[in-house]
XYZ file of C-alpha atoms in Angstrom:
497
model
C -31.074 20.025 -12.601
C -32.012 16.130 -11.571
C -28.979 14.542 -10.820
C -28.333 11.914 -8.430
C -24.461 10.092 -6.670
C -23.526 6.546 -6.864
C -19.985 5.470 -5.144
C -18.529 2.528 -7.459
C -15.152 1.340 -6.576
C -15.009 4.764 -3.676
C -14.884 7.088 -6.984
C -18.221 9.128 -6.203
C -20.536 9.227 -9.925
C -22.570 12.273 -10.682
C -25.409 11.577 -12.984
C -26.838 13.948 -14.528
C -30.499 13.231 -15.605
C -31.259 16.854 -17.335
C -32.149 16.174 -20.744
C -31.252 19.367 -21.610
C -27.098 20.867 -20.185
C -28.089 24.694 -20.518
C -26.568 27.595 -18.552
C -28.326 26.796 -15.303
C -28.083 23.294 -15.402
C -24.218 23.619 -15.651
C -24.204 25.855 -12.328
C -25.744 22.999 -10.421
C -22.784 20.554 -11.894
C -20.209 23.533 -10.952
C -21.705 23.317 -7.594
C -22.291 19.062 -7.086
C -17.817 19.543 -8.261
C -17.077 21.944 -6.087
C -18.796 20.004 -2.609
C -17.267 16.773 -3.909
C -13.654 18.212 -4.094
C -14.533 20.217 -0.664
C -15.521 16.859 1.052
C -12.137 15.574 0.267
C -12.421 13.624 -2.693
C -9.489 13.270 -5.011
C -11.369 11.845 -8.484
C -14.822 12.468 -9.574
C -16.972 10.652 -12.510
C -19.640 12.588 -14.448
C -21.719 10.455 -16.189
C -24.153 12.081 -18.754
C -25.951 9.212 -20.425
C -29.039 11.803 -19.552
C -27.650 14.616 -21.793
C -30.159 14.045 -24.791
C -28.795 17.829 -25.754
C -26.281 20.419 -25.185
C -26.929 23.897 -25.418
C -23.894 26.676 -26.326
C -24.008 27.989 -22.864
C -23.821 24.343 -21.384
C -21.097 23.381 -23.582
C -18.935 26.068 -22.060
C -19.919 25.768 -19.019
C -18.939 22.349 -19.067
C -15.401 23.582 -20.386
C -15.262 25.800 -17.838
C -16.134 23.954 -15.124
C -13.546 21.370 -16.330
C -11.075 24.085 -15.771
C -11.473 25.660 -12.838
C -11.669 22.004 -10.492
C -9.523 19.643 -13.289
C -6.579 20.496 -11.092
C -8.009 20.017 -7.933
C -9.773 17.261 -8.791
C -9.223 14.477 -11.282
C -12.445 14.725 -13.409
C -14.054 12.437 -15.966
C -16.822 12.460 -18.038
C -18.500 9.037 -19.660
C -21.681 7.773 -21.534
C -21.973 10.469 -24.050
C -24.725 9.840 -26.781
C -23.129 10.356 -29.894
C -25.643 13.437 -30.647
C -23.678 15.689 -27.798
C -20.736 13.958 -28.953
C -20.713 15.085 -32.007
C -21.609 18.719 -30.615
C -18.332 18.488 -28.227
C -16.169 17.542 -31.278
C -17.668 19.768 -33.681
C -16.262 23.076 -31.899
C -12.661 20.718 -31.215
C -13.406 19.960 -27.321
C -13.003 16.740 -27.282
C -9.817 16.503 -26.960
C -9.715 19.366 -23.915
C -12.267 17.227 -21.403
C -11.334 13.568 -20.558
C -13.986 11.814 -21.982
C -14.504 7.552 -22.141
C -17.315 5.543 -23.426
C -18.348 3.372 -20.147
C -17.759 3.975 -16.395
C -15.500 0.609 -16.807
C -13.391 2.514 -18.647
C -12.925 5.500 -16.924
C -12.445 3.261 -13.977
C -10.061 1.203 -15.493
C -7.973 4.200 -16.714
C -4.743 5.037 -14.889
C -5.511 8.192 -13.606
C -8.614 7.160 -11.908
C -7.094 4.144 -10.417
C -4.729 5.255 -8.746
C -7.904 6.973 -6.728
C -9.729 3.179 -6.119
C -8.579 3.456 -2.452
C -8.996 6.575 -1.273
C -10.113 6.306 1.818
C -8.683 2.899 3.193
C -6.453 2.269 5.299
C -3.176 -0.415 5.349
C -0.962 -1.611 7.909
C 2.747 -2.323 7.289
C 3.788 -5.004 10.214
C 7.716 -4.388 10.390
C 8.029 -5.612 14.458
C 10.150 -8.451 14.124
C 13.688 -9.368 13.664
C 13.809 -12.597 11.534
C 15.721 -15.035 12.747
C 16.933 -16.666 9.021
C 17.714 -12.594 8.394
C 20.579 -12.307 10.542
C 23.182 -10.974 9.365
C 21.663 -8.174 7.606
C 18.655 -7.455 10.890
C 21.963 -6.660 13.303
C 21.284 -3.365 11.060
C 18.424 -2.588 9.763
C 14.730 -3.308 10.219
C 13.546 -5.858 6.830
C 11.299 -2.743 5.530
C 14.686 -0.452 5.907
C 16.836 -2.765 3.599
C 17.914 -0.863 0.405
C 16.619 -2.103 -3.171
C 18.983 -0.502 -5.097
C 18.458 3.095 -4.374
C 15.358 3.200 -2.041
C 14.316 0.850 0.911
C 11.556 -1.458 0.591
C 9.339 0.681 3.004
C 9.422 3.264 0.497
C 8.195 0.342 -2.461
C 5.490 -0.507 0.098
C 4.186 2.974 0.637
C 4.437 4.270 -2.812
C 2.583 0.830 -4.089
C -0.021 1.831 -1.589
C -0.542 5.803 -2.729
C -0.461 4.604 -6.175
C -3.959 3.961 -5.601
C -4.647 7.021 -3.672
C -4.847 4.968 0.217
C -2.103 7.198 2.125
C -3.437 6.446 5.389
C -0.718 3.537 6.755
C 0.397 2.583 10.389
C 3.359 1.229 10.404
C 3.940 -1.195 13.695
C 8.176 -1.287 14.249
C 9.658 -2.571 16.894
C 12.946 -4.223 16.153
C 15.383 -1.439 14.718
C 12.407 1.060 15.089
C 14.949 3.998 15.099
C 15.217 3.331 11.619
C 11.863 3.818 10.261
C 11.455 6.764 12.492
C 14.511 8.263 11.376
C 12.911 7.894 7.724
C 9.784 9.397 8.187
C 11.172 12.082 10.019
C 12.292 13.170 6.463
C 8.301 13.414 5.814
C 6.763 15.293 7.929
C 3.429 15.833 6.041
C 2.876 12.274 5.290
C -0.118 10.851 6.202
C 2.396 7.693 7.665
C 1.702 6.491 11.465
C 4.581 5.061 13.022
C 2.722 2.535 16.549
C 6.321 1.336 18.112
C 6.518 -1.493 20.360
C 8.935 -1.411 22.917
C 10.866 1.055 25.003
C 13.700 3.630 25.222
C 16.162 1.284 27.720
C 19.696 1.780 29.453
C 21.448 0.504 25.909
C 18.973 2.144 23.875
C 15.900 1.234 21.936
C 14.374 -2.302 23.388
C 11.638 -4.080 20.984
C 8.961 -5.565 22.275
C 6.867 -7.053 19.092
C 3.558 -7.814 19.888
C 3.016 -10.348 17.389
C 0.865 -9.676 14.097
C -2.245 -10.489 15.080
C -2.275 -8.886 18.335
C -0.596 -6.169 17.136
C -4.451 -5.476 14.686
C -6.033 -5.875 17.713
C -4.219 -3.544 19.624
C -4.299 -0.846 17.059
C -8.651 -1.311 16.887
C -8.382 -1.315 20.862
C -6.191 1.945 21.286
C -7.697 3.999 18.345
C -10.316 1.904 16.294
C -8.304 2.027 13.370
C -9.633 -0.870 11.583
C -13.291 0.668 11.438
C -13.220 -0.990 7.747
C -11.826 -3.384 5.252
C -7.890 -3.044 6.434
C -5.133 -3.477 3.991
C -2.421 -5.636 5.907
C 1.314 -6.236 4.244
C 4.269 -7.847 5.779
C 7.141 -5.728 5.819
C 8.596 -8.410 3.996
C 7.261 -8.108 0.984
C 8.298 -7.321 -2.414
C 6.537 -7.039 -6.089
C 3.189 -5.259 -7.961
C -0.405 -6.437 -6.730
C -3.643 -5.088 -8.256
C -4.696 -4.092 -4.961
C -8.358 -2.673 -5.754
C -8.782 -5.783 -7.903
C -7.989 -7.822 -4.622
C -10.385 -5.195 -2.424
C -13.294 -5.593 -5.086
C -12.587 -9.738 -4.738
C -12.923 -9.421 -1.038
C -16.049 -7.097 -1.247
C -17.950 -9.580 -3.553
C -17.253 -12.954 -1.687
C -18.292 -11.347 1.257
C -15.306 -13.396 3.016
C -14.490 -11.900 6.574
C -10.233 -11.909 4.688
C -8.892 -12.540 1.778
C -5.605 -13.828 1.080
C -3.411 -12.755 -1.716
C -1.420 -16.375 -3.158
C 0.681 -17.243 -5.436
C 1.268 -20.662 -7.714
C 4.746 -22.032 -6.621
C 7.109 -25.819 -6.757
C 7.347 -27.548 -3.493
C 10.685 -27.106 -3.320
C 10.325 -23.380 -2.876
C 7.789 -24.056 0.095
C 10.471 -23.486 2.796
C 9.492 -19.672 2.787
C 6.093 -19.861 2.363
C 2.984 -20.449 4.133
C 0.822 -22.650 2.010
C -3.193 -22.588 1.495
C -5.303 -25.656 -0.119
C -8.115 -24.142 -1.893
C -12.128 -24.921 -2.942
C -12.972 -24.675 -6.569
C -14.474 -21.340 -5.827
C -11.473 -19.880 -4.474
C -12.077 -20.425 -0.450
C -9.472 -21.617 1.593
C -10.215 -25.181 2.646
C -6.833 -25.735 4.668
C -3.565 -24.008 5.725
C -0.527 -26.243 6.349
C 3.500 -26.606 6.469
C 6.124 -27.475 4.355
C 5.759 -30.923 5.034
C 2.021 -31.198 4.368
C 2.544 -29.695 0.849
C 3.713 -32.746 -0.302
C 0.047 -34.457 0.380
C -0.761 -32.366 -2.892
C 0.465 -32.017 -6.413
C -0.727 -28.394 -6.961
C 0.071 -25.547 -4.052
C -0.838 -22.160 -3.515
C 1.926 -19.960 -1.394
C 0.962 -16.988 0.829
C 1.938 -13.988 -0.614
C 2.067 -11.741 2.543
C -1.418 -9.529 1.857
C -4.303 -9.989 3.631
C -7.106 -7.822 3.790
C -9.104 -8.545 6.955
C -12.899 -7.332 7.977
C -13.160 -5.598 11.448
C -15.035 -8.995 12.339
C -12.039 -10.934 11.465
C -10.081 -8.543 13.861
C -11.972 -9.164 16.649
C -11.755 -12.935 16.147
C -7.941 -12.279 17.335
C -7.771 -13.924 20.804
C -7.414 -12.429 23.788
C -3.738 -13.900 24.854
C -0.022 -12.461 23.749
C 2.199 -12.765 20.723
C -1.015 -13.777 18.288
C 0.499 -14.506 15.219
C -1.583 -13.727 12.077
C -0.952 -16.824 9.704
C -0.477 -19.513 12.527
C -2.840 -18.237 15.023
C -6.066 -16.578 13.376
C -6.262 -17.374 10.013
C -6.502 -21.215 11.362
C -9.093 -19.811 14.166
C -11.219 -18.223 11.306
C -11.658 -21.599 9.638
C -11.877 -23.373 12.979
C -15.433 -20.608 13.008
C -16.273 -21.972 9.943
C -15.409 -18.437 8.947
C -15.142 -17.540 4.955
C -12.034 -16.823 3.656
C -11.337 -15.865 -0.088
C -8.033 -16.494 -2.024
C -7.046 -13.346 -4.453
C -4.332 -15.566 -6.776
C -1.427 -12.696 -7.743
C 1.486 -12.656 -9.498
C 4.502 -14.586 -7.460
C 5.099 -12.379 -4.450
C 8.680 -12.417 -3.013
C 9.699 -12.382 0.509
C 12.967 -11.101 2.182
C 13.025 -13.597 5.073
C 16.846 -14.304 4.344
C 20.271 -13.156 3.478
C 20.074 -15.370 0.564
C 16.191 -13.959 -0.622
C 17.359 -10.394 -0.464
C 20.456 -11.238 -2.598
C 17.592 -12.756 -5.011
C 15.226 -10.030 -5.086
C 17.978 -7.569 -5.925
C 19.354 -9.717 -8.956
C 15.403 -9.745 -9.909
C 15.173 -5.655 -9.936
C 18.279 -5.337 -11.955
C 17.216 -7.764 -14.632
C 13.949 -5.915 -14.217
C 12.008 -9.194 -13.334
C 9.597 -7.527 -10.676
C 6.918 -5.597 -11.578
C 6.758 -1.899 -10.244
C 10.661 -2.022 -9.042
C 13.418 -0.488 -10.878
C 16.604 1.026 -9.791
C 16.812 4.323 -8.598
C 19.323 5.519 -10.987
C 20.406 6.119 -14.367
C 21.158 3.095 -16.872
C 23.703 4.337 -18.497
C 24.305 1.318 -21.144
C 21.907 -1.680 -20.829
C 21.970 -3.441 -17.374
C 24.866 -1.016 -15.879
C 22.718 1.585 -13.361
C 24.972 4.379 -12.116
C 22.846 6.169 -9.485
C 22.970 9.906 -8.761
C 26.061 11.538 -7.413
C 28.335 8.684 -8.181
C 31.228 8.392 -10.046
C 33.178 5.812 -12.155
C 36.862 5.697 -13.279
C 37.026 5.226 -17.255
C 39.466 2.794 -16.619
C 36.458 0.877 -14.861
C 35.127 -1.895 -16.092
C 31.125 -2.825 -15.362
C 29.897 -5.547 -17.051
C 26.007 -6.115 -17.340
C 24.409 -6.461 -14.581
C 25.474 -4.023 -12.142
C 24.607 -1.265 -9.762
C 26.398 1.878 -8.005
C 25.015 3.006 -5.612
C 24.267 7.367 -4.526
C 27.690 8.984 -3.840
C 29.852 6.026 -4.202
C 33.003 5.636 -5.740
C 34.030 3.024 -8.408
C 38.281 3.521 -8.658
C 40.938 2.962 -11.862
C 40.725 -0.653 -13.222
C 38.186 -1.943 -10.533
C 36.483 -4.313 -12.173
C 32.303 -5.305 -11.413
C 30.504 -8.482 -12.770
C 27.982 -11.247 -11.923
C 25.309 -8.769 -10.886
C 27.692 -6.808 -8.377
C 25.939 -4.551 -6.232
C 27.655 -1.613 -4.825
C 25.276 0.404 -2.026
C 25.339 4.212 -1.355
C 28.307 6.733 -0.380
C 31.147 3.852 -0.512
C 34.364 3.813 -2.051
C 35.438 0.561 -4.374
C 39.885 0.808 -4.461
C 41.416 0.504 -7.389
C 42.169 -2.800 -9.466
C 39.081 -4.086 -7.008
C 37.349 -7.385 -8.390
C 34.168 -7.878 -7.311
C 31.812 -10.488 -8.988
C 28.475 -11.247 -7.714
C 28.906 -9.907 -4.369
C 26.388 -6.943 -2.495
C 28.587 -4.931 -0.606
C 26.360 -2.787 2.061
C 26.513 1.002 2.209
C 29.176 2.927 3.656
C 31.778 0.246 2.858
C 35.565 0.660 1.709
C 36.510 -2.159 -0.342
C 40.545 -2.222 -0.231
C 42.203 -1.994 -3.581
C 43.202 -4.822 -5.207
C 41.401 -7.155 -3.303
C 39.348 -10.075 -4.687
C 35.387 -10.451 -3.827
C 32.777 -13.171 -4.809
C 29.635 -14.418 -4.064
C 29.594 -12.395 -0.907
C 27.170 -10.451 1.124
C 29.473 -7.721 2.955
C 29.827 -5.050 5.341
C 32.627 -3.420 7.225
C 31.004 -5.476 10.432
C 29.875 -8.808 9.214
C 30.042 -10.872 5.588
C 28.554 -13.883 4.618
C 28.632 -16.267 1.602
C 25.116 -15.260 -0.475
C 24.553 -19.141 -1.466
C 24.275 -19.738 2.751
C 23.122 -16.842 4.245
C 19.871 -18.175 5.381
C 20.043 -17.455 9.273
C 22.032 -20.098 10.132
C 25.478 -20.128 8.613
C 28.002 -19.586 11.476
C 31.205 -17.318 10.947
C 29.767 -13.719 9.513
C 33.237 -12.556 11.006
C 34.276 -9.527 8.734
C 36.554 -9.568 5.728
C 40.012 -7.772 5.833
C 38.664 -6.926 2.138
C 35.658 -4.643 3.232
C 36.510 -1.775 5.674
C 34.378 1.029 7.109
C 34.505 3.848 5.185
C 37.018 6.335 6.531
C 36.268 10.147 6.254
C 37.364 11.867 4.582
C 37.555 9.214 1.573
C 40.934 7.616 0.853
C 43.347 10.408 -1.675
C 44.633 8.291 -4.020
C 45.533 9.152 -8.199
C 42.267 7.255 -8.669
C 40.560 10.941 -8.419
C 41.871 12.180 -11.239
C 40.261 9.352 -13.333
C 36.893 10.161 -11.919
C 34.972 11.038 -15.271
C 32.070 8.991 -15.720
C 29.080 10.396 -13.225
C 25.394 10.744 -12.950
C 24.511 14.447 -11.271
């Protein structure tokens, strides 16, 4: 059989250029299959424009070989003349074998996206401890926040595998314990965990590298940028075509490409900004204050996707930092680089942006997010293993977090947010508050607008970094254990198993 591979979008192509699918010709398909799925690949396209006829034998051979590698394999078959068509229909096959008119189709169908970057590989930078996050970093690293059932390092990864690339470092260095702690919990992911810092007298010490020094230490230690590399901020939250933006970067031929987003001034405080060519380069990166020099800004949106040339670029002296230090040294080179314009991106950078990304996932307001329960009436998610008096009252939009405890008459509005295995008392009022996990709020006590733990709270409208007094509230205790005994348990009926 003449048949020759193409590699569009990393999806190998088989083309079969037969004429005539018979009995013999189908063994050297079931064999060009077979090496494809033994080299590793996850998807394969068969395209059989060439077919001009199929014979009895070829037609089940084709069925067969469908079969026997469809579940090791995602297989497609495209550009059919409507003479074989017609054959596959007439004995009812065409709905058994996954058949589309054009390659763009099959490419653009979900199952064979989610295969588009196979083969790449991403890095998450979670090193530092923002400043404007404190309180919530005295905790937790930014990518081990929770968003309402799973913590943003999970959104991150899964965004990534839901295009098949599963190869990701992951550089941590503040709060590294936590990350490692979650990935011990999957121990046959593909997930690389490059820590930076040490094991000290008072325990873990972080030592972040910087972000642009910490690509170039990564290509130094173990060459892992050997292609285009996928590069996220830990901070990051929302849905991004990604092989749309790897296809961009491809075609300009731009040593990175930025992902941006459309945005006011006013919401510039957060943002990196990038002035842009009619042809989508960047012409200039600037400040809040230089924003104002134009009427029309795009905001970084925290992906970058960066050629091994553009690595190398990174210079040779500490803490590099990857938007303020080479991005501007590429264009000081004269160096191309592309803008990918996304959907608005959000970043976690404060107490007060976290509060807003979680209001944005309950009112379902960020693409690829949802909570990680069970919405039992519209807006009211009750996650799994928790349980809610009937004398509770939720009222649209809230969220209860795994294992947690909602008591008789407590009472949850304004988007109240109630994190894993914690106990609310009853005839509790809480309205538009986040209380953190593992928190006992004390019956009848009054909450709003508050961002609590048992250790620290903060008003949500302030909690940018700066505010002074995160002193805990009498209101908001550490969980004792075992949980308080109170008559509340026997009003415990409402639950989500």
């Amino acid at each position: 059989m003449n048949y020759g591979f193409t590699c569009p979008d990393n999806i190998p192509v088989l083309h079969l250029n037969c004429g005539r699918l018979n009995a013999q010709a189908a063994q050297a398909l079931h064999k060009a299959v077979r090496e494809t799925r033994d080299a590793g690949r996850a998807a394969m396209l068969i395209d059989m424009s060439g077919v001009s006829r199929l014979t009895h034998c070829g037609l089940a051979a084709l069925v067969e070989c469908y079969g026997q590698n469809g579940g090791a394999i995602t297989l497609g078959f495209f550009g059919i003349t409507p003479k074989v068509l017609a054959r596959i229909n007439k004995f009812g096959l065409g709905q058994q074998l996954p058949i589309y008119a054009t390659l763009t189709d099959a490419l653009e169908a979900n199952v064979f996206r989610r295969h588009l970057l196979a083969g790449s590989r991403a890095v998450i930078l979670a090193a530092d401890a923002p400043r404007d996050l404190a309180p919530l970093s005295w905790d937790h690293a930014t990518t081990m926040l929770d968003l309402l059932g799973q913590p943003v390092l999970s959104h991150l990864t899964g965004g990534l595998s839901r295009f098949g690339l599963r190869d990701v470092c992951i550089a941590a260095g503040h709060n590294a314990q936590d990350i490692s702690h979650h990935l011990d919990a999957y121990p046959d992911s593909r997930v690389i965990l490059s820590k930076q810092g040490q094991d000290g007298t008072d325990g873990w010490e972080a030592a972040p590298l910087g972000t642009a020094s910490t690509l170039a230490h990564l290509q130094r230690e173990i060459s892992y940028c050997q292609n285009d590399l996928i590069v996220l901020h830990g901070d990051t939250v929302g849905d991004i075509d990604l092989p749309a933006m790897m296809e961009h970067h491809r075609r300009s031929g731009a040593l990175a490409t930025v992902a941006a987003f459309l945005t006011e001034q006013s919401d510039h405080a957060h943002h990196g900004w990038v002035r842009s060519s009619p042809t989508g380069l960047v012409l200039g990166l600037g400040s809040p204050d230089t924003v104002i020099a134009t009427s029309k800004a795009l905001a970084l949106g925290g992906i970058y996707i960066l050629s091994p040339s553009a690595i190398r670029m990174v210079a040779d002296r500490p803490a590099q930092d990857l938007e303020r230090d080479l991005l501007p040294s590429l264009l000081a080179n004269r160096a191309a680089i592309q803008i990918f314009e996304s959907e608005r991106r959000h970043r976690i950078r404060t107490g007060r942006d976290y509060a807003a990304v979680l209001q944005a996932v309950l009112r379902g307001e960020i693409a690829g997010l949802t909570p990680d329960a069970q919405e039992v009436e519209p807006g009211k998610w009750i996650a799994k293993g928790a349980e809610v008096s009937r004398t509770a009252k939720l009222r649209a939009p809230c969220f209860v977090g795994r294992n947690s405890i909602i008591g008789a008459h407590a009472s949850l509005s304004g988007g109240t947010i109630i994190g894993a295995d914690s106990y609310v008392g009853a005839g509790a009022q809480i309205d538009g508050s986040i209380i953190m996990p593992k928190s006992h709020v004390v019956e009848g006590s009054e909450l709003t607008g508050q961002l609590a733990s048992p250790f620290w709270a903060v008003e949500t409208a302030i909690a940018d970094g700066r505010s002074e007094g995160c002193e805990p509230l009498d209101a908001v205790r550490p969980l004792s254990s075992p949980q308080p005994a109170t008559t509340v348990w026997r009003h415990l009926v409402r639950g989500v198993s």
